[in-house]
Amino acid sequence: MRRLTGALAAAAALLAAAPATAQTRPDSDQPWREFQWLYGSAEGAATSRQAFNALRAFAVIQAERWRMGEPVVQRVLAPGATLDRPAFESCGDKKPAVVFDIDETLLLNTGAEYWAAAKQQSYEQSRAFDKDAWAKWEKDGAKLVDPVPGAVEAVDTLRKADIAVIFNSNRSAASMQETAEALAHAGLGVAEPGKTLFLDSAGDGKKDGRRATIAETWCVVAMAGDQLGDFSDLFNAKENGRLPVVKRRQAMGSPMLARMWGQGWFLLPNPVYGKGAEGDFNEIFPKNRWKPH
């Protein structure tokens, strides 16, 4: 979980004429509003359930195909693959599994986000990720989380279908026990370190190495996350020190990768924080600008 930017920077831009230079959202006297959709709205909950319903149906079908001896491919990008030339290896006789991110994919960090919303005084203050506060949350927030709507039912369905549930998170490996406790508290079952629970021991926020390790043992028939980095670190490659916002969006929808969404890759909604909330005014609205005359 990384609080990098405010989630509704684009919303205020809709209320202003398009300027020639970049613009940030004006301060709000209700900064907690940016949290409302994900943590409070029925629409946010429905979108999550929609994703989980699609995921479990897809995964169960893939697992059944594998058991019937039909060819099934990994949904983890193969070594050496690129976003321009994605490649996926055959599963062979490896047993089916689904790999999940944790934060805002399976767990809603409602306790931590309550604190973040309550302390904000302005939009600018919401942009910074408080590393020390998050480390404390990992350690003592295990009983102040909620399951993402639809997560418990999806995980139960997968396990009943003899599909392994694997957790791959950028939480610190130092919080392994507490993370397992949080998952159990939310009704998501047992997570075994090094077997079904993988956390960030390098501190670099990259997941491809852990995904490769998982794919050596399991046939990953589906993955779920709330950030593109939950599917490949290649989406987060920087150019000139920053993420190329427009290119990243284009890569997501390229002909070779567009077919993956809902067909092995399942994205959960998170308008509150993360890489998806980056980008200045001109990157969000690069063309098709209009204002009433």
PDB file of C-alpha atoms in Angstrom, residues 108-211:
ATOM      1  CA  LEU A 108      -9.469  -2.975   3.101  1.00  0.00           C
ATOM      2  CA  ASN A 109      -7.150  -1.122   5.463  1.00  0.00           C
ATOM      3  CA  THR A 110     -10.031   0.798   6.952  1.00  0.00           C
ATOM      4  CA  GLY A 111      -8.257   1.563  10.233  1.00  0.00           C
ATOM      5  CA  ALA A 112      -5.225   3.092   8.528  1.00  0.00           C
ATOM      6  CA  GLU A 113      -7.294   4.948   5.958  1.00  0.00           C
ATOM      7  CA  TYR A 114      -9.518   6.380   8.679  1.00  0.00           C
ATOM      8  CA  TRP A 115      -6.391   7.860  10.244  1.00  0.00           C
ATOM      9  CA  ALA A 116      -5.124   9.141   6.886  1.00  0.00           C
ATOM     10  CA  ALA A 117      -8.467  10.776   6.088  1.00  0.00           C
ATOM     11  CA  ALA A 118      -8.881  12.292   9.550  1.00  0.00           C
ATOM     12  CA  LYS A 119      -5.442  13.902   9.679  1.00  0.00           C
ATOM     13  CA  GLN A 120      -5.502  15.503   6.236  1.00  0.00           C
ATOM     14  CA  GLN A 121      -5.722  19.259   6.056  1.00  0.00           C
ATOM     15  CA  SER A 122      -5.193  19.698   2.328  1.00  0.00           C
ATOM     16  CA  TYR A 123      -4.772  17.850  -0.934  1.00  0.00           C
ATOM     17  CA  GLU A 124      -1.008  18.370  -0.896  1.00  0.00           C
ATOM     18  CA  GLN A 125      -0.745  16.614   2.462  1.00  0.00           C
ATOM     19  CA  SER A 126      -2.543  13.577   1.046  1.00  0.00           C
ATOM     20  CA  ARG A 127       0.144  13.008  -1.579  1.00  0.00           C
ATOM     21  CA  ALA A 128       2.957  11.792   0.660  1.00  0.00           C
ATOM     22  CA  PHE A 129       3.303   8.174   1.738  1.00  0.00           C
ATOM     23  CA  ASP A 130       4.040   8.032   5.476  1.00  0.00           C
ATOM     24  CA  LYS A 131       6.451   5.109   5.617  1.00  0.00           C
ATOM     25  CA  ASP A 132       6.810   5.105   9.407  1.00  0.00           C
ATOM     26  CA  ALA A 133       3.054   5.204  10.001  1.00  0.00           C
ATOM     27  CA  TRP A 134       2.497   2.357   7.530  1.00  0.00           C
ATOM     28  CA  ALA A 135       5.166   0.224   9.237  1.00  0.00           C
ATOM     29  CA  LYS A 136       3.324   0.699  12.530  1.00  0.00           C
ATOM     30  CA  TRP A 137       0.039  -0.191  10.855  1.00  0.00           C
ATOM     31  CA  GLU A 138       1.478  -3.459   9.527  1.00  0.00           C
ATOM     32  CA  LYS A 139       2.471  -4.364  13.066  1.00  0.00           C
ATOM     33  CA  ASP A 140      -0.673  -3.476  15.021  1.00  0.00           C
ATOM     34  CA  GLY A 141      -3.541  -3.156  12.542  1.00  0.00           C
ATOM     35  CA  ALA A 142      -4.354  -6.848  12.072  1.00  0.00           C
ATOM     36  CA  LYS A 143      -7.769  -6.579  13.744  1.00  0.00           C
ATOM     37  CA  LEU A 144      -8.740  -3.278  12.143  1.00  0.00           C
ATOM     38  CA  VAL A 145      -9.084  -4.508   8.575  1.00  0.00           C
ATOM     39  CA  ASP A 146     -12.106  -5.603   6.559  1.00  0.00           C
ATOM     40  CA  PRO A 147     -12.268  -8.046   3.653  1.00  0.00           C
ATOM     41  CA  VAL A 148     -12.813  -6.473   0.262  1.00  0.00           C
ATOM     42  CA  PRO A 149     -16.429  -7.233  -0.725  1.00  0.00           C
ATOM     43  CA  GLY A 150     -16.501 -10.581  -2.492  1.00  0.00           C
ATOM     44  CA  ALA A 151     -13.002 -11.633  -1.399  1.00  0.00           C
ATOM     45  CA  VAL A 152     -13.998 -14.207   1.219  1.00  0.00           C
ATOM     46  CA  GLU A 153     -16.488 -15.903  -1.093  1.00  0.00           C
ATOM     47  CA  ALA A 154     -13.960 -16.008  -3.934  1.00  0.00           C
ATOM     48  CA  VAL A 155     -11.194 -17.484  -1.789  1.00  0.00           C
ATOM     49  CA  ASP A 156     -13.589 -20.093  -0.351  1.00  0.00           C
ATOM     50  CA  THR A 157     -14.737 -21.098  -3.848  1.00  0.00           C
ATOM     51  CA  LEU A 158     -11.159 -21.492  -5.070  1.00  0.00           C
ATOM     52  CA  ARG A 159     -10.096 -23.658  -2.144  1.00  0.00           C
ATOM     53  CA  LYS A 160     -13.177 -25.879  -2.485  1.00  0.00           C
ATOM     54  CA  ALA A 161     -12.206 -26.338  -6.138  1.00  0.00           C
ATOM     55  CA  ASP A 162      -8.711 -27.451  -5.005  1.00  0.00           C
ATOM     56  CA  ILE A 163      -7.095 -24.293  -6.365  1.00  0.00           C
ATOM     57  CA  ALA A 164      -4.288 -22.931  -4.198  1.00  0.00           C
ATOM     58  CA  VAL A 165      -4.645 -19.366  -2.912  1.00  0.00           C
ATOM     59  CA  ILE A 166      -1.314 -17.510  -2.904  1.00  0.00           C
ATOM     60  CA  PHE A 167      -0.730 -14.093  -1.343  1.00  0.00           C
ATOM     61  CA  ASN A 168       1.976 -11.843  -2.851  1.00  0.00           C
ATOM     62  CA  SER A 169       2.259  -8.436  -1.201  1.00  0.00           C
ATOM     63  CA  ASN A 170       4.706  -5.552  -0.906  1.00  0.00           C
ATOM     64  CA  ARG A 171       4.176  -5.490   2.834  1.00  0.00           C
ATOM     65  CA  SER A 172       7.477  -5.862   4.648  1.00  0.00           C
ATOM     66  CA  ALA A 173       8.711  -9.391   5.307  1.00  0.00           C
ATOM     67  CA  ALA A 174       9.304  -8.197   8.871  1.00  0.00           C
ATOM     68  CA  SER A 175       5.508  -8.143   9.258  1.00  0.00           C
ATOM     69  CA  MET A 176       4.971 -11.712   8.073  1.00  0.00           C
ATOM     70  CA  GLN A 177       3.209 -12.925  11.217  1.00  0.00           C
ATOM     71  CA  GLU A 178       1.032  -9.828  11.552  1.00  0.00           C
ATOM     72  CA  THR A 179       0.028 -10.001   7.873  1.00  0.00           C
ATOM     73  CA  ALA A 180      -1.009 -13.639   8.280  1.00  0.00           C
ATOM     74  CA  GLU A 181      -3.056 -12.608  11.329  1.00  0.00           C
ATOM     75  CA  ALA A 182      -4.767  -9.836   9.369  1.00  0.00           C
ATOM     76  CA  LEU A 183      -5.729 -12.250   6.579  1.00  0.00           C
ATOM     77  CA  ALA A 184      -7.104 -14.733   9.105  1.00  0.00           C
ATOM     78  CA  HIS A 185      -9.005 -12.004  10.958  1.00  0.00           C
ATOM     79  CA  ALA A 186     -10.679 -10.967   7.687  1.00  0.00           C
ATOM     80  CA  GLY A 187     -11.857 -14.526   7.072  1.00  0.00           C
ATOM     81  CA  LEU A 188      -9.347 -15.322   4.336  1.00  0.00           C
ATOM     82  CA  GLY A 189      -7.887 -18.391   5.982  1.00  0.00           C
ATOM     83  CA  VAL A 190      -4.377 -19.571   6.728  1.00  0.00           C
ATOM     84  CA  ALA A 191      -1.355 -18.056   4.972  1.00  0.00           C
ATOM     85  CA  GLU A 192       1.944 -19.949   5.251  1.00  0.00           C
ATOM     86  CA  PRO A 193       5.164 -17.916   4.870  1.00  0.00           C
ATOM     87  CA  GLY A 194       7.221 -19.091   1.919  1.00  0.00           C
ATOM     88  CA  LYS A 195       4.448 -21.402   0.735  1.00  0.00           C
ATOM     89  CA  THR A 196       1.309 -19.360   0.264  1.00  0.00           C
ATOM     90  CA  LEU A 197       2.447 -15.992   1.658  1.00  0.00           C
ATOM     91  CA  PHE A 198       5.193 -13.931   0.004  1.00  0.00           C
ATOM     92  CA  LEU A 199       6.202 -10.469   1.217  1.00  0.00           C
ATOM     93  CA  ASP A 200       8.855  -7.900   0.296  1.00  0.00           C
ATOM     94  CA  SER A 201      12.203  -8.855   1.845  1.00  0.00           C
ATOM     95  CA  ALA A 202      14.317  -6.689  -0.484  1.00  0.00           C
ATOM     96  CA  GLY A 203      12.426  -3.477   0.205  1.00  0.00           C
ATOM     97  CA  ASP A 204      12.313  -2.571  -3.485  1.00  0.00           C
ATOM     98  CA  GLY A 205       8.555  -2.937  -4.014  1.00  0.00           C
ATOM     99  CA  LYS A 206       9.048  -5.329  -6.934  1.00  0.00           C
ATOM    100  CA  LYS A 207       7.067  -8.535  -7.353  1.00  0.00           C
ATOM    101  CA  ASP A 208       8.348 -10.204 -10.521  1.00  0.00           C
ATOM    102  CA  GLY A 209      10.951 -12.262  -8.655  1.00  0.00           C
ATOM    103  CA  ARG A 210       8.347 -13.586  -6.240  1.00  0.00           C
ATOM    104  CA  ARG A 211       5.933 -14.256  -9.100  1.00  0.00           C
TER     105      ARG A 211
END
